[in-house]
Amino acid sequence: MTEPITLQQDETFVLNVGPQHPATHGVLRVKMTMDGEYIYNAETVLGYIHRMHEKMAENRTYPQYMPNMGRLDYLSAMSFNHGYALVVERACNIEVPERAEYIRVITVELNRIASHLVWLGAYVLDLGGFTPLMYCFDDREQILDLLEAVTGSRLTYCYFRFGGLYNDIDDDFITGTRAFITHFRKELKMYAKLVTGNVILMKRLKGHGPVDQNMCQRYGATGPVARGSGINYDVRRNEPYSVYPDFDFEVPVFTEGDSYARYLVRMEEMEQSLRIIEQALDKLPDGPINPKKKPKLIKPPPGDYFAAVETARGNFGIRMVSDGGKNAYRMKLRSPTYSNMHLFDEACRGMLIADALAFMGSLDLVIPEMDR
Amino acid sequence: MSLTLFNVVLAVIIAISFVGLNAAYLVWCERKGAGLFQRRPGPMENGPWGLLQPPVDGVKLMTKQLLIPGGVDKAIFMVAPVLAMFPALISFVTIPFSENIVAHPIDVGVLMIFAFAALGGMSLLVAGWGSRNKYSMISSVRAVSQTVAYEIPLMITTITVVMISGSLNLGDIVQTQLGGFWHWNIWPLQKQVGFNLLMPFSFLILFVCSVAETNRAPFDLGEAESELVAGFHTEYSSMGFGLFFMGEYANIVIGACLTVILFLGGWACPVGDLGFFPFTHHVGWFLLKIYLIIFVFIWIRWTFPRTTIYGLLNLSWKYLIPISLFNLLLTAGLLKVF
Amino acid sequence: MNIQDKTREALSTLFADMPSPEPETDDGEEGEEKPEIRGNGILEQDYHAKGFHLDVQLEPNQLIEAVRIIYDLGYYLESITGVDWIKEEQLEVVYDFSRYDFDLCRTVVRTRIPRTEPHLPTITPIYTGASWHERETHDFFGIVFDGHPHLVPLLLPEDADFHPLLKDFKA
């Protein structure tokens, strides 16, 4: 529909999208050189909420650093908890009890659904449809209530402990989660009718924002962005951690590589997360949630360690260099949207601003996680 | 009706208060409607069911500072909001609410409404141009191309109706549709043209065009808040913004009035003329119809995502204009035959 | 041949003609080896203990070649980061690569440069996405990536002249 016109550089102007702009959902700035409504060039400017979490890791003991994980990606904080717990457990060789692993999976998947719900609402809002946002937040609220009862916080979770969890789940949580699954299955059907099948939405998303596999490789895009481009890559599957191999779930992959494919991936993922939660609740074993034997003081042996998890936005990798002390010598947080957003600069060239912002929304940005 | 000074003043006062009240309470309706579609109550705090919300909003808007950003073209910047509100006000003068209630019937009423509607598009251009803001500028350029694209099918469709009625006077157009809902112009079967299958489509075209003309979602590309922040009124605060806002709602009422008059029989009762209370009876039907149309406006806004500017222009130039042109020719031919 | 062997073989050509202290491609030591005394070469690590499979240390001038090999094998770039080994007066730059397919093989490429003159060639011509990672590493460690098209602060303020992740950084 929109063939990029030949752009004439001498007739351009610079449009600052952000740091305060309704479409960036946070303090992200994209300096767009425009030719009329066509984007000639875009340069993303980051760092408006950079907090230097990596330096904080060098000043805190390992358990003290756990709360920082909730502050990176405020929408899927649970996955970040998981990633950090994994790397320290790997370094210190801590065994995690079976029950704790299952509860971890349940909470992470619930959090993933909550994250995708916020994305869905905000994305349709970007496209000018306000109502789905309210429905999404309504459903998300139920997840937050469930998680709040168990973890004590609504958004910035610090629920995981090395080798286990802070708190065991109770029967209320289990019945509540089961009720939510039944309720949310119906809601997903409603979203499919209200949003997915909408003609205007399809026209705006199909064929726009192309990301091909080579681009994914060059930029290191992961998560729904890669899966929307036909790359069957999900850390839960490709590099199984925790008890994910126990569950039967599908990794949705769409080959179109456009905004609509990424949209469908996330919609499908919510469904799959429901399946995982259901199976985990069925199989949930009894037992302790914290290991019997656990070092009093977390002091990983010298060396470097790596762990990766699949967050709602893609591959979150955490590289920890230890010198054997109480604090990490170096902690590198590899956040998924950092790489996913990077390809925006290249991909949006020649797009109309409306399509480019629809594309940006389909990358599902969470700015604190990019800026760290 | 004699044209005395008193009559004119009275008419203008009534028109202004009708528009003002409508604009204020349509905001309330909009928010309540949004609440209805979004599983929430909407405004509830001020007065019963939040009914005092509009006056409170008005007070807030009026007491805020009217900020004029540095570097704007002051004259143009100040004139634009007035320009947005004024045509909507004037247009009400010629809208017949019933057989007798019309501020000033003009024989070329349709023409007058279009003339002033075009002025409304002008206000967006001027606001965007004067704001010294890139978003506003893009928005005003969009608004102008949108206005041009949608005024054409709107006018062609209106001309079709005018041809059937044989008059540019809105009152006369309603007169030809009296006697039951089957006489309304929306139906294909008309005594003047025999059978014209395209009439319902014409109604749809007119409706879509009036949505686009009033810059309402899903055609609110002028202010597309996720792309252009707030479009042409990004830089406006206080009553400058308030006037744009009220102008939008006044335009919605005008659009709904036009749709009702041209296609839905205006103040005509749907089941013939019942005879009793002709006065309240007729005005009641008219208001009922326009509010139904406005409800559909609100419904659409809170259901659909926004289109893009090229989608919008494509729709107009590739579909609406050819169809409406074809209907014009068809109607002209049928008028000759019957 | 699984991808881990393939990668190791491809990368071992880099170390073929140089008298590196450890051209051994066999599973030499476990992860307990101290990184400080390590020479150039390829190590195979225990995935369950370390989280990655291949650990390659090389000279800065071998970097481009190694990254090219890795790119051709279909790896994607996960991240680039630095570590400040202040005791040895060295900066280590670590490149993490991973794969999209089910042949799991996380590869780490690391190289060391002197702290006083931190210069490395850029890999942006190969991995376009390295641009931000290199800018970030430049922000935090002051490492200059020669040939980088736009080496200005990314996460730090645009006028930042400090490098907070250096161990001798005082706020």
mmCIF file of N, CA and C in Angstrom, chain A residues 323 329, chain C residues 36 84-91 112 115 167:
data_model
loop_
_atom_site.group_PDB
_atom_site.id
_atom_site.type_symbol
_atom_site.label_atom_id
_atom_site.label_comp_id
_atom_site.label_asym_id
_atom_site.label_seq_id
_atom_site.Cartn_x
_atom_site.Cartn_y
_atom_site.Cartn_z
ATOM 1 N N ASP A 323 34.539 -12.845 41.581
ATOM 2 C CA ASP A 323 35.929 -12.998 42.007
ATOM 3 C C ASP A 323 35.986 -13.716 43.348
ATOM 4 N N TYR A 329 31.636 -9.337 40.734
ATOM 5 C CA TYR A 329 32.706 -8.498 40.169
ATOM 6 C C TYR A 329 32.170 -7.728 38.971
ATOM 7 N N GLU C 36 42.627 -15.202 35.015
ATOM 8 C CA GLU C 36 43.767 -14.297 34.931
ATOM 9 C C GLU C 36 44.952 -14.929 34.206
ATOM 10 N N ASP C 84 36.507 -5.046 33.859
ATOM 11 C CA ASP C 84 37.722 -4.302 34.180
ATOM 12 C C ASP C 84 38.584 -5.132 35.125
ATOM 13 N N TRP C 85 39.683 -5.671 34.606
ATOM 14 C CA TRP C 85 40.628 -6.402 35.486
ATOM 15 C C TRP C 85 41.703 -5.421 35.880
ATOM 16 N N ILE C 86 41.402 -4.681 36.910
ATOM 17 C CA ILE C 86 42.281 -3.560 37.236
ATOM 18 C C ILE C 86 43.625 -4.045 37.755
ATOM 19 N N LYS C 87 43.663 -5.220 38.389
ATOM 20 C CA LYS C 87 44.926 -5.699 38.954
ATOM 21 C C LYS C 87 45.933 -5.999 37.864
ATOM 22 N N GLU C 88 45.407 -6.488 36.741
ATOM 23 C CA GLU C 88 46.324 -6.807 35.641
ATOM 24 C C GLU C 88 46.454 -5.661 34.657
ATOM 25 N N GLU C 89 45.810 -4.541 35.010
ATOM 26 C CA GLU C 89 45.851 -3.381 34.120
ATOM 27 C C GLU C 89 45.287 -3.734 32.742
ATOM 28 N N GLN C 90 44.230 -4.522 32.758
ATOM 29 C CA GLN C 90 43.673 -4.953 31.484
ATOM 30 C C GLN C 90 42.165 -4.774 31.479
ATOM 31 N N LEU C 91 41.646 -4.592 30.291
ATOM 32 C CA LEU C 91 40.196 -4.597 30.117
ATOM 33 C C LEU C 91 39.854 -5.808 29.262
ATOM 34 N N ARG C 112 41.506 -9.341 25.434
ATOM 35 C CA ARG C 112 41.977 -8.414 26.463
ATOM 36 C C ARG C 112 42.806 -7.314 25.832
ATOM 37 N N ARG C 115 44.614 -1.402 29.676
ATOM 38 C CA ARG C 115 43.734 -0.378 30.214
ATOM 39 C C ARG C 115 44.113 1.013 29.733
ATOM 40 N N LYS C 167 36.782 0.069 37.588
ATOM 41 C CA LYS C 167 36.845 -0.164 39.037
ATOM 42 C C LYS C 167 37.395 1.037 39.786
#
